[in-house]
PDB file of C-alpha atoms in Angstrom:
ATOM      1  CA  MET A  22      90.895 133.581 153.546  1.00 66.00           C
ATOM      2  CA  GLU A  23      87.364 133.428 151.564  1.00 69.00           C
ATOM      3  CA  GLN A  24      85.888 136.262 153.590  1.00 73.00           C
ATOM      4  CA  TYR A  25      88.614 138.815 152.578  1.00 75.00           C
ATOM      5  CA  ALA A  26      89.335 137.146 149.110  1.00 83.00           C
ATOM      6  CA  LEU A  27      92.793 135.829 150.073  1.00 90.00           C
ATOM      7  CA  PRO A  28      95.060 133.915 147.244  1.00 93.00           C
ATOM      8  CA  TRP A  29      95.263 130.149 148.385  1.00 95.00           C
ATOM      9  CA  VAL A  30      97.526 127.340 146.568  1.00 96.00           C
ATOM     10  CA  GLU A  31      95.045 125.515 145.065  1.00 97.00           C
ATOM     11  CA  ALA A  32      96.382 122.042 144.653  1.00 98.00           C
ATOM     12  CA  ASN A  33      96.023 118.960 146.721  1.00 98.00           C
ATOM     13  CA  GLU A  34      99.583 118.094 147.968  1.00 98.00           C
ATOM     14  CA  ASP A  35      98.297 114.437 148.949  1.00 98.00           C
ATOM     15  CA  ASP A  36      97.348 113.630 145.413  1.00 98.00           C
ATOM     16  CA  ALA A  37     100.704 114.391 144.271  1.00 98.00           C
ATOM     17  CA  HIS A  38     102.271 111.997 146.913  1.00 98.00           C
ATOM     18  CA  ALA A  39      99.756 109.449 146.452  1.00 98.00           C
ATOM     19  CA  ALA A  40     100.857 109.419 142.718  1.00 98.00           C
ATOM     20  CA  ALA A  41     104.261 108.854 143.659  1.00 98.00           C
ATOM     21  CA  ASP A  42     103.719 106.062 146.021  1.00 97.00           C
ATOM     22  CA  ARG A  43     102.062 104.399 143.476  1.00 95.00           C
ATOM     23  CA  MET A  44     104.485 104.744 141.114  1.00 94.00           C
ATOM     24  CA  ARG A  45     107.296 103.195 143.019  1.00 93.00           C
ATOM     25  CA  PRO A  46     106.461  99.902 142.903  1.00 91.00           C
ATOM     26  CA  PHE A  47     106.640 100.029 139.068  1.00 93.00           C
ATOM     27  CA  GLY A  48     110.350 100.627 139.121  1.00 90.00           C
ATOM     28  CA  SER A  49     110.630  97.579 141.472  1.00 89.00           C
ATOM     29  CA  LYS A  50     108.313  95.347 139.745  1.00 91.00           C
ATOM     30  CA  PHE A  51     109.986  96.378 136.430  1.00 94.00           C
ATOM     31  CA  ALA A  52     113.194  95.537 137.399  1.00 93.00           C
ATOM     32  CA  ASP A  53     112.316  92.099 138.553  1.00 94.00           C
ATOM     33  CA  ASP A  54     111.059  91.436 135.192  1.00 95.00           C
ATOM     34  CA  ARG A  55     114.190  92.705 133.770  1.00 96.00           C
ATOM     35  CA  ALA A  56     115.817  90.305 135.964  1.00 96.00           C
ATOM     36  CA  ASP A  57     113.958  87.357 134.903  1.00 96.00           C
ATOM     37  CA  ALA A  58     114.229  88.082 131.369  1.00 96.00           C
ATOM     38  CA  ALA A  59     118.078  88.148 131.614  1.00 96.00           C
ATOM     39  CA  LYS A  60     117.820  84.414 132.697  1.00 94.00           C
ATOM     40  CA  ALA A  61     116.349  83.344 130.328  1.00 92.00           C
ATOM     41  CA  VAL A  62     118.385  84.680 127.670  1.00 93.00           C
ATOM     42  CA  GLU A  63     122.009  84.446 129.202  1.00 90.00           C
ATOM     43  CA  ARG A  64     121.335  80.656 129.931  1.00 87.00           C
ATOM     44  CA  LEU A  65     121.131  80.303 126.275  1.00 87.00           C
ATOM     45  CA  VAL A  66     123.908  82.399 125.345  1.00 87.00           C
ATOM     46  CA  SER A  67     126.412  81.002 128.160  1.00 84.00           C
ATOM     47  CA  SER A  68     125.721  77.471 126.509  1.00 76.00           C
ATOM     48  CA  GLY A  69     125.196  78.587 122.863  1.00 72.00           C
ATOM     49  CA  GLN A  70     128.096  79.454 120.109  1.00 76.00           C
ATOM     50  CA  GLY A  71     127.632  80.732 116.375  1.00 82.00           C
ATOM     51  CA  GLU A  72     126.877  84.300 115.099  1.00 89.00           C
ATOM     52  CA  ALA A  73     122.894  83.912 116.124  1.00 88.00           C
ATOM     53  CA  THR A  74     123.904  83.289 119.727  1.00 88.00           C
ATOM     54  CA  LYS A  75     126.491  86.561 119.204  1.00 90.00           C
ATOM     55  CA  ALA A  76     123.730  88.866 117.936  1.00 91.00           C
ATOM     56  CA  LEU A  77     121.286  87.469 120.503  1.00 92.00           C
ATOM     57  CA  GLU A  78     123.807  88.027 123.419  1.00 92.00           C
ATOM     58  CA  GLU A  79     124.152  91.610 121.766  1.00 93.00           C
ATOM     59  CA  HIS A  80     120.356  92.210 121.212  1.00 94.00           C
ATOM     60  CA  TRP A  81     119.686  91.261 124.796  1.00 95.00           C
ATOM     61  CA  ALA A  82     122.684  93.578 125.970  1.00 94.00           C
ATOM     62  CA  ASP A  83     120.816  96.822 124.212  1.00 94.00           C
ATOM     63  CA  LEU A  84     117.500  95.720 125.221  1.00 96.00           C
ATOM     64  CA  SER A  85     118.405  95.204 129.201  1.00 95.00           C
ATOM     65  CA  GLY A  86     119.574  98.605 128.864  1.00 95.00           C
ATOM     66  CA  ARG A  87     116.397  99.722 127.489  1.00 96.00           C
ATOM     67  CA  PHE A  88     114.400  98.039 130.978  1.00 96.00           C
ATOM     68  CA  ALA A  89     117.215  99.876 133.397  1.00 95.00           C
ATOM     69  CA  GLN A  90     116.402 102.872 131.249  1.00 96.00           C
ATOM     70  CA  VAL A  91     112.739 102.791 132.240  1.00 96.00           C
ATOM     71  CA  SER A  92     113.022 101.431 135.846  1.00 95.00           C
ATOM     72  CA  THR A  93     115.540 104.695 136.224  1.00 96.00           C
ATOM     73  CA  ALA A  94     112.660 106.617 134.800  1.00 97.00           C
ATOM     74  CA  ALA A  95     109.943 106.017 136.759  1.00 96.00           C
ATOM     75  CA  GLY A  96     111.984 106.487 139.922  1.00 96.00           C
ATOM     76  CA  VAL A  97     112.847 110.502 138.419  1.00 98.00           C
ATOM     77  CA  ILE A  98     109.058 110.830 137.864  1.00 98.00           C
ATOM     78  CA  ALA A  99     108.127 109.489 141.113  1.00 98.00           C
ATOM     79  CA  ASP A 100     110.626 111.499 142.909  1.00 98.00           C
ATOM     80  CA  GLY A 101     109.405 114.514 140.713  1.00 98.00           C
ATOM     81  CA  MET A 102     105.636 114.069 141.689  1.00 98.00           C
ATOM     82  CA  ASP A 103     106.749 114.049 145.384  1.00 98.00           C
ATOM     83  CA  SER A 104     108.612 117.135 144.964  1.00 98.00           C
ATOM     84  CA  CYS A 105     105.509 118.883 143.648  1.00 98.00           C
ATOM     85  CA  GLY A 106     103.898 117.697 146.836  1.00 98.00           C
ATOM     86  CA  ASP A 107     106.563 119.109 148.933  1.00 98.00           C
ATOM     87  CA  ILE A 108     106.260 122.567 146.990  1.00 98.00           C
ATOM     88  CA  VAL A 109     102.447 122.571 147.431  1.00 98.00           C
ATOM     89  CA  ARG A 110     102.452 121.845 151.341  1.00 98.00           C
ATOM     90  CA  SER A 111     105.394 124.610 151.808  1.00 98.00           C
ATOM     91  CA  SER A 112     103.493 127.107 150.326  1.00 97.00           C
ATOM     92  CA  LYS A 113     100.219 126.583 152.121  1.00 97.00           C
ATOM     93  CA  ASP A 114     102.744 126.674 155.063  1.00 97.00           C
ATOM     94  CA  ALA A 115     103.975 130.178 154.077  1.00 96.00           C
ATOM     95  CA  VAL A 116     100.258 131.107 153.605  1.00 95.00           C
ATOM     96  CA  LEU A 117      99.037 130.307 156.217  1.00 93.00           C
ATOM     97  CA  ASN A 118     101.758 131.923 158.525  1.00 92.00           C
ATOM     98  CA  LEU A 119     101.122 135.341 157.075  1.00 90.00           C
ATOM     99  CA  VAL A 120      97.216 134.407 157.782  1.00 87.00           C
ATOM    100  CA  HIS A 121      97.800 133.709 161.350  1.00 85.00           C
ATOM    101  CA  SER A 122     100.338 136.480 161.468  1.00 81.00           C
ATOM    102  CA  LEU A 123      97.128 138.869 160.090  1.00 74.00           C
ATOM    103  CA  ARG A 124      94.630 137.634 162.886  1.00 66.00           C
ATOM    104  CA  TRP A 125      97.356 138.393 165.472  1.00 60.00           C
ATOM    105  CA  THR A 126      97.929 141.913 164.259  1.00 60.00           C
ATOM    106  CA  ILE A 127      93.923 142.448 164.141  1.00 55.00           C
ATOM    107  CA  SER A 128      92.489 140.681 167.119  1.00 54.00           C
ATOM    108  CA  PRO A 129      93.356 143.597 169.643  1.00 53.00           C
ATOM    109  CA  ILE A 130      90.762 145.375 167.391  1.00 50.00           C
ATOM    110  CA  GLY A 131      88.716 142.473 165.976  1.00 49.00           C
ATOM    111  CA  GLU A 132      87.515 141.002 169.488  1.00 49.00           C
ATOM    112  CA  ALA A 133      86.124 144.654 170.865  1.00 48.00           C
ATOM    113  CA  GLU A 134      83.137 144.599 172.604  1.00 48.00           C
ATOM    114  CA  MET A 135      81.653 147.794 171.757  1.00 43.00           C
ATOM    115  CA  PRO A 136      79.941 148.069 168.545  1.00 50.00           C
ATOM    116  CA  SER A 137      81.675 151.359 167.326  1.00 52.00           C
ATOM    117  CA  ILE A 138      85.143 149.282 167.584  1.00 50.00           C
ATOM    118  CA  SER A 139      83.520 146.220 166.143  1.00 65.00           C
ATOM    119  CA  ASP A 140      82.828 148.425 162.941  1.00 69.00           C
ATOM    120  CA  ALA A 141      86.381 149.555 163.105  1.00 70.00           C
ATOM    121  CA  GLY A 142      87.694 146.192 164.038  1.00 68.00           C
ATOM    122  CA  LYS A 143      86.451 145.021 160.623  1.00 72.00           C
ATOM    123  CA  GLN A 144      87.964 147.890 158.394  1.00 77.00           C
ATOM    124  CA  ALA A 145      91.220 146.885 160.349  1.00 75.00           C
ATOM    125  CA  MET A 146      90.928 143.483 159.097  1.00 75.00           C
ATOM    126  CA  ALA A 147      90.070 144.659 155.691  1.00 81.00           C
ATOM    127  CA  ALA A 148      92.827 146.892 155.847  1.00 82.00           C
ATOM    128  CA  GLU A 149      95.254 144.250 156.992  1.00 81.00           C
ATOM    129  CA  ALA A 150      94.107 141.805 154.575  1.00 82.00           C
ATOM    130  CA  ASP A 151      94.434 144.407 151.556  1.00 84.00           C
ATOM    131  CA  LYS A 152      98.436 144.997 153.041  1.00 87.00           C
ATOM    132  CA  VAL A 153      99.232 141.208 153.449  1.00 89.00           C
ATOM    133  CA  ARG A 154      97.607 140.095 149.747  1.00 92.00           C
ATOM    134  CA  PRO A 155     100.334 140.523 147.619  1.00 94.00           C
ATOM    135  CA  ARG A 156     102.608 138.870 150.209  1.00 94.00           C
ATOM    136  CA  ILE A 157     100.136 135.776 150.210  1.00 94.00           C
ATOM    137  CA  GLN A 158      99.801 135.959 146.075  1.00 95.00           C
ATOM    138  CA  ALA A 159     103.874 136.204 145.939  1.00 96.00           C
ATOM    139  CA  GLU A 160     103.935 133.060 147.915  1.00 96.00           C
ATOM    140  CA  VAL A 161     101.003 131.695 145.305  1.00 96.00           C
ATOM    141  CA  ASP A 162     103.085 132.638 142.406  1.00 97.00           C
ATOM    142  CA  SER A 163     106.476 131.167 144.114  1.00 97.00           C
ATOM    143  CA  ALA A 164     104.403 128.042 144.093  1.00 97.00           C
ATOM    144  CA  THR A 165     103.426 128.007 140.995  1.00 97.00           C
ATOM    145  CA  THR A 166     106.594 128.786 139.596  1.00 98.00           C
ATOM    146  CA  ARG A 167     108.905 126.095 141.290  1.00 98.00           C
ATOM    147  CA  GLY A 168     106.258 123.429 140.569  1.00 98.00           C
ATOM    148  CA  ASP A 169     106.616 124.259 136.652  1.00 97.00           C
ATOM    149  CA  GLU A 170     110.296 124.017 136.835  1.00 98.00           C
ATOM    150  CA  ARG A 171     110.276 120.601 138.696  1.00 98.00           C
ATOM    151  CA  VAL A 172     108.376 119.467 136.338  1.00 98.00           C
ATOM    152  CA  LYS A 173     110.633 120.826 133.546  1.00 97.00           C
ATOM    153  CA  GLY A 174     113.262 119.637 135.426  1.00 97.00           C
ATOM    154  CA  VAL A 175     111.759 115.891 135.216  1.00 98.00           C
ATOM    155  CA  ARG A 176     111.113 116.398 131.895  1.00 96.00           C
ATOM    156  CA  VAL A 177     114.471 117.323 130.738  1.00 96.00           C
ATOM    157  CA  ASP A 178     116.082 114.523 132.703  1.00 97.00           C
ATOM    158  CA  GLY A 179     117.874 111.997 130.354  1.00 95.00           C
ATOM    159  CA  TYR A 180     116.061 108.649 131.618  1.00 96.00           C
ATOM    160  CA  VAL A 181     112.794 110.611 131.362  1.00 96.00           C
ATOM    161  CA  ARG A 182     113.541 111.657 127.595  1.00 94.00           C
ATOM    162  CA  SER A 183     114.848 107.963 126.447  1.00 94.00           C
ATOM    163  CA  LEU A 184     111.188 107.123 127.000  1.00 95.00           C
ATOM    164  CA  ARG A 185     109.458 108.429 123.719  1.00 93.00           C
ATOM    165  CA  SER A 186     112.414 107.207 121.548  1.00 93.00           C
ATOM    166  CA  ILE A 187     111.349 103.184 123.218  1.00 94.00           C
ATOM    167  CA  ALA A 188     108.174 103.654 123.075  1.00 91.00           C
ATOM    168  CA  GLY A 189     108.483 105.226 119.289  1.00 83.00           C
ATOM    169  CA  LEU A 190     110.978 102.159 118.293  1.00 42.00           C
ATOM    170  CA  PRO A 191     109.585 100.512 115.318  1.00 40.00           C
ATOM    171  CA  ALA A 192     109.748  96.675 116.166  1.00 35.00           C
ATOM    172  CA  GLY A 193     113.394  95.617 115.637  1.00 35.00           C
ATOM    173  CA  SER A 194     115.298  98.767 115.147  1.00 35.00           C
ATOM    174  CA  GLY A 195     117.822 100.151 117.221  1.00 37.00           C
ATOM    175  CA  SER A 196     118.520 103.835 118.871  1.00 37.00           C
ATOM    176  CA  GLY A 197     122.290 103.404 119.100  1.00 35.00           C
ATOM    177  CA  SER A 198     122.221 103.543 122.664  1.00 37.00           C
ATOM    178  CA  GLY A 199     123.325  99.744 123.178  1.00 36.00           C
ATOM    179  CA  THR A 200     126.522  98.018 121.924  1.00 34.00           C
ATOM    180  CA  GLY A 201     126.505  99.948 118.464  1.00 33.00           C
ATOM    181  CA  LYS A 202     125.541  99.211 114.660  1.00 34.00           C
ATOM    182  CA  ARG A 203     126.010  95.663 114.893  1.00 32.00           C
ATOM    183  CA  ALA A 204     123.457  95.253 117.927  1.00 31.00           C
ATOM    184  CA  ALA A 205     121.126  97.664 116.014  1.00 32.00           C
ATOM    185  CA  ASP A 206     121.200  95.155 113.248  1.00 34.00           C
ATOM    186  CA  SER A 207     120.868  92.160 115.220  1.00 32.00           C
ATOM    187  CA  MET A 208     117.789  93.418 116.656  1.00 31.00           C
ATOM    188  CA  HIS A 209     116.159  94.574 112.742  1.00 33.00           C
ATOM    189  CA  LEU A 210     117.126  90.888 111.265  1.00 29.00           C
ATOM    190  CA  ALA A 211     115.441  88.938 114.724  1.00 32.00           C
ATOM    191  CA  SER A 212     112.684  90.860 114.109  1.00 34.00           C
ATOM    192  CA  ALA A 213     111.945  88.576 110.923  1.00 32.00           C
ATOM    193  CA  GLY A 214     111.803  85.684 113.302  1.00 34.00           C
ATOM    194  CA  GLY A 215     108.295  86.930 114.886  1.00 37.00           C
ATOM    195  CA  SER A 216     106.639  86.168 118.033  1.00 39.00           C
ATOM    196  CA  TRP A 217     107.448  82.790 119.777  1.00 36.00           C
ATOM    197  CA  TRP A 218     103.561  82.634 119.323  1.00 37.00           C
ATOM    198  CA  ASP A 219     104.483  82.156 115.424  1.00 41.00           C
ATOM    199  CA  GLY A 220     107.475  79.658 116.123  1.00 40.00           C
ATOM    200  CA  ASP A 221     107.769  75.979 114.578  1.00 40.00           C
ATOM    201  CA  LEU A 222     110.930  74.513 116.051  1.00 37.00           C
ATOM    202  CA  ARG A 223     111.045  70.750 115.890  1.00 40.00           C
ATOM    203  CA  HIS A 224     111.819  70.541 119.589  1.00 36.00           C
ATOM    204  CA  ASP A 225     108.967  71.740 121.429  1.00 35.00           C
ATOM    205  CA  GLU A 226     110.531  71.349 124.749  1.00 42.00           C
ATOM    206  CA  ASP A 227     113.958  72.400 124.057  1.00 83.00           C
ATOM    207  CA  GLU A 228     115.863  75.344 125.968  1.00 87.00           C
ATOM    208  CA  HIS A 229     114.939  77.920 123.304  1.00 89.00           C
ATOM    209  CA  THR A 230     111.706  77.042 123.378  1.00 90.00           C
ATOM    210  CA  ARG A 231     111.340  77.033 127.059  1.00 92.00           C
ATOM    211  CA  ALA A 232     113.107  80.736 127.155  1.00 92.00           C
ATOM    212  CA  ARG A 233     110.849  82.002 124.498  1.00 93.00           C
ATOM    213  CA  LYS A 234     107.716  80.468 125.964  1.00 94.00           C
ATOM    214  CA  ARG A 235     109.137  82.155 129.810  1.00 95.00           C
ATOM    215  CA  LEU A 236     109.457  85.670 127.860  1.00 96.00           C
ATOM    216  CA  GLY A 237     106.283  85.565 126.761  1.00 96.00           C
ATOM    217  CA  GLU A 238     104.936  84.877 130.463  1.00 96.00           C
ATOM    218  CA  ILE A 239     107.439  88.157 131.451  1.00 97.00           C
ATOM    219  CA  ALA A 240     105.621  90.367 128.844  1.00 96.00           C
ATOM    220  CA  ASP A 241     102.202  89.135 129.871  1.00 96.00           C
ATOM    221  CA  HIS A 242     103.267  90.139 133.430  1.00 94.00           C
ATOM    222  CA  ILE A 243     104.415  93.699 132.252  1.00 94.00           C
ATOM    223  CA  ARG A 244     101.328  94.718 130.680  1.00 92.00           C
ATOM    224  CA  ASP A 245      98.720  93.477 133.782  1.00 90.00           C
ATOM    225  CA  THR A 246     100.552  93.449 137.049  1.00 88.00           C
ATOM    226  CA  SER A 247     103.429  95.514 136.551  1.00 85.00           C
ATOM    227  CA  SER A 248     101.610  98.190 134.451  1.00 86.00           C
ATOM    228  CA  LEU A 249      98.597  98.254 137.740  1.00 90.00           C
ATOM    229  CA  PRO A 250     100.777 100.878 139.400  1.00 93.00           C
ATOM    230  CA  LEU A 251     100.995 103.056 136.403  1.00 94.00           C
ATOM    231  CA  ALA A 252      97.029 103.113 136.188  1.00 93.00           C
ATOM    232  CA  GLN A 253      96.699 103.505 140.094  1.00 95.00           C
ATOM    233  CA  ALA A 254      99.065 106.662 139.628  1.00 96.00           C
ATOM    234  CA  GLY A 255      97.315 108.087 136.308  1.00 96.00           C
ATOM    235  CA  LEU A 256      94.269 107.987 138.607  1.00 97.00           C
ATOM    236  CA  HIS A 257      96.082 110.175 141.505  1.00 98.00           C
ATOM    237  CA  LEU A 258      97.023 112.505 139.000  1.00 98.00           C
ATOM    238  CA  THR A 259      93.079 112.848 137.647  1.00 97.00           C
ATOM    239  CA  GLU A 260      92.382 113.627 141.035  1.00 98.00           C
ATOM    240  CA  LEU A 261      95.292 116.121 141.580  1.00 98.00           C
ATOM    241  CA  GLY A 262      94.204 118.097 138.552  1.00 98.00           C
ATOM    242  CA  ALA A 263      90.677 118.602 139.904  1.00 98.00           C
ATOM    243  CA  SER A 264      91.892 119.807 143.252  1.00 97.00           C
ATOM    244  CA  GLY A 265      92.285 123.452 141.832  1.00 97.00           C
ATOM    245  CA  THR A 266      94.123 125.716 139.680  1.00 97.00           C
ATOM    246  CA  LEU A 267      98.161 124.613 140.295  1.00 98.00           C
ATOM    247  CA  GLY A 268      96.693 121.014 141.056  1.00 98.00           C
ATOM    248  CA  ALA A 269      95.788 121.488 137.311  1.00 98.00           C
ATOM    249  CA  THR A 270      98.927 123.024 135.923  1.00 97.00           C
ATOM    250  CA  LEU A 271     101.024 120.136 137.986  1.00 98.00           C
ATOM    251  CA  ALA A 272      98.771 117.176 136.687  1.00 98.00           C
ATOM    252  CA  ALA A 273      99.084 118.566 132.899  1.00 97.00           C
ATOM    253  CA  GLY A 274     102.583 118.377 133.192  1.00 97.00           C
ATOM    254  CA  LEU A 275     103.239 115.257 134.805  1.00 98.00           C
ATOM    255  CA  ARG A 276     100.491 113.298 132.597  1.00 96.00           C
ATOM    256  CA  PRO A 277     102.556 113.042 129.678  1.00 94.00           C
ATOM    257  CA  LEU A 278     105.722 111.439 131.420  1.00 95.00           C
ATOM    258  CA  LEU A 279     103.536 108.917 132.761  1.00 95.00           C
ATOM    259  CA  ASP A 280     101.971 108.176 129.801  1.00 93.00           C
ATOM    260  CA  ASP A 281     105.428 107.995 128.139  1.00 94.00           C
ATOM    261  CA  LEU A 282     105.924 105.378 130.815  1.00 95.00           C
ATOM    262  CA  VAL A 283     103.444 103.530 129.856  1.00 94.00           C
ATOM    263  CA  LEU A 284     103.981 103.283 126.326  1.00 94.00           C
ATOM    264  CA  ALA A 285     107.646 102.211 127.036  1.00 96.00           C
ATOM    265  CA  SER A 286     106.830  99.360 128.978  1.00 95.00           C
ATOM    266  CA  ARG A 287     104.596  97.948 126.696  1.00 95.00           C
ATOM    267  CA  ALA A 288     106.898  98.067 123.830  1.00 95.00           C
ATOM    268  CA  LEU A 289     109.318  96.192 125.601  1.00 96.00           C
ATOM    269  CA  ALA A 290     107.077  93.977 126.670  1.00 96.00           C
ATOM    270  CA  ASP A 291     105.860  93.630 123.229  1.00 95.00           C
ATOM    271  CA  HIS A 292     109.636  93.289 122.052  1.00 95.00           C
ATOM    272  CA  LEU A 293     110.135  90.170 124.647  1.00 96.00           C
ATOM    273  CA  THR A 294     107.720  88.503 122.065  1.00 95.00           C
ATOM    274  CA  GLY A 295     108.833  90.077 118.934  1.00 94.00           C
ATOM    275  CA  PRO A 296     112.817  90.800 117.908  1.00 94.00           C
ATOM    276  CA  LEU A 297     113.884  89.192 121.096  1.00 94.00           C
ATOM    277  CA  SER A 298     111.950  85.872 120.778  1.00 93.00           C
ATOM    278  CA  GLY A 299     113.122  86.273 117.048  1.00 92.00           C
ATOM    279  CA  ALA A 300     116.773  86.469 117.700  1.00 92.00           C
ATOM    280  CA  ILE A 301     116.186  82.867 120.035  1.00 92.00           C
ATOM    281  CA  LYS A 302     114.512  81.491 117.260  1.00 90.00           C
ATOM    282  CA  ALA A 303     117.474  82.285 115.085  1.00 89.00           C
ATOM    283  CA  ALA A 304     119.841  80.942 117.426  1.00 87.00           C
ATOM    284  CA  ALA A 305     117.999  77.900 117.858  1.00 84.00           C
ATOM    285  CA  GLU A 306     117.723  77.200 114.057  1.00 84.00           C
ATOM    286  CA  GLU A 307     121.637  77.660 114.040  1.00 83.00           C
ATOM    287  CA  GLN A 308     122.460  75.462 116.742  1.00 79.00           C
ATOM    288  CA  LYS A 309     119.672  73.038 115.151  1.00 80.00           C
ATOM    289  CA  ARG A 310     122.108  73.624 111.577  1.00 82.00           C
ATOM    290  CA  GLN A 311     125.049  72.726 113.761  1.00 75.00           C
ATOM    291  CA  ASP A 312     123.769  69.683 115.509  1.00 70.00           C
ATOM    292  CA  ASP A 313     122.653  68.179 111.856  1.00 73.00           C
ATOM    293  CA  GLU A 314     126.424  68.909 110.604  1.00 76.00           C
ATOM    294  CA  LEU A 315     128.144  66.786 113.432  1.00 68.00           C
ATOM    295  CA  GLN A 316     125.581  64.215 113.554  1.00 69.00           C
ATOM    296  CA  LYS A 317     126.173  63.947 109.547  1.00 74.00           C
ATOM    297  CA  ARG A 318     129.907  63.953 109.823  1.00 73.00           C
ATOM    298  CA  PHE A 319     130.946  62.383 113.511  1.00 70.00           C
ATOM    299  CA  GLY A 320     127.427  60.527 113.696  1.00 63.00           C
ATOM    300  CA  TRP A 321     126.939  62.312 116.777  1.00 58.00           C
ATOM    301  CA  ARG A 322     125.226  65.586 118.677  1.00 53.00           C
ATOM    302  CA  ARG A 323     125.680  67.982 121.606  1.00 54.00           C
TER     303      ARG A 323
END
């Protein structure tokens, strides 16, 4: 290849596959985080009543959908990384087949023992290399085109596109993808409650406070444990970018998608301890008012 300056597919497919392999655990971990948060919230919704509890239910329905979008987007991006690796590998195989064919064509002359024939063999090899070079270049160009198209396909995927919206949402605002305007409004109002870290409920060990504390633990898990595979995938993308011209092109297309995924997951973690915990606090305060009223009127509490 180097002797006759033949083109080559300059990318390490192993880096693309390794990045995908690191990505996949994130999707499952994030889905587990969502399930844990659901347990904390749905327990309150099933046992509570009132407008604040209804707002909490709608708030969680919207937020839960965002968690699902992020998990699905992670799988789509991982599939794209794997596909890019497959494109590189198949293109390299095609180029190597052409090179092997070239060697078989020129070997009867190239292996000639007579010096004069040896010179002729070298010339023949160079001539054959010139003939096959356009075909090899076509394979290299095809790999670049197919890789670019694959990355673009991932970029326009609906779940992947949603990442930027999720990551860019101001705390407490809705995107309209959940249960409608009321859910969005409830998310906005809940943000006024602040994080559970700032809460001052009178009953420190009640169900609502335990739920808010649990959401804080889940948020920390997302930031620390669940996000670790994304950092590892990023390292492999860096290696892909350093592996050659095509590798740099693929990595440049995939890196922003990974960044969006990181930001979206962090935004949802922040939402658990911010607006969602604020909604839980509002439901707790509403229940407290109801209980106080019952005690005042009938002398008993729920």
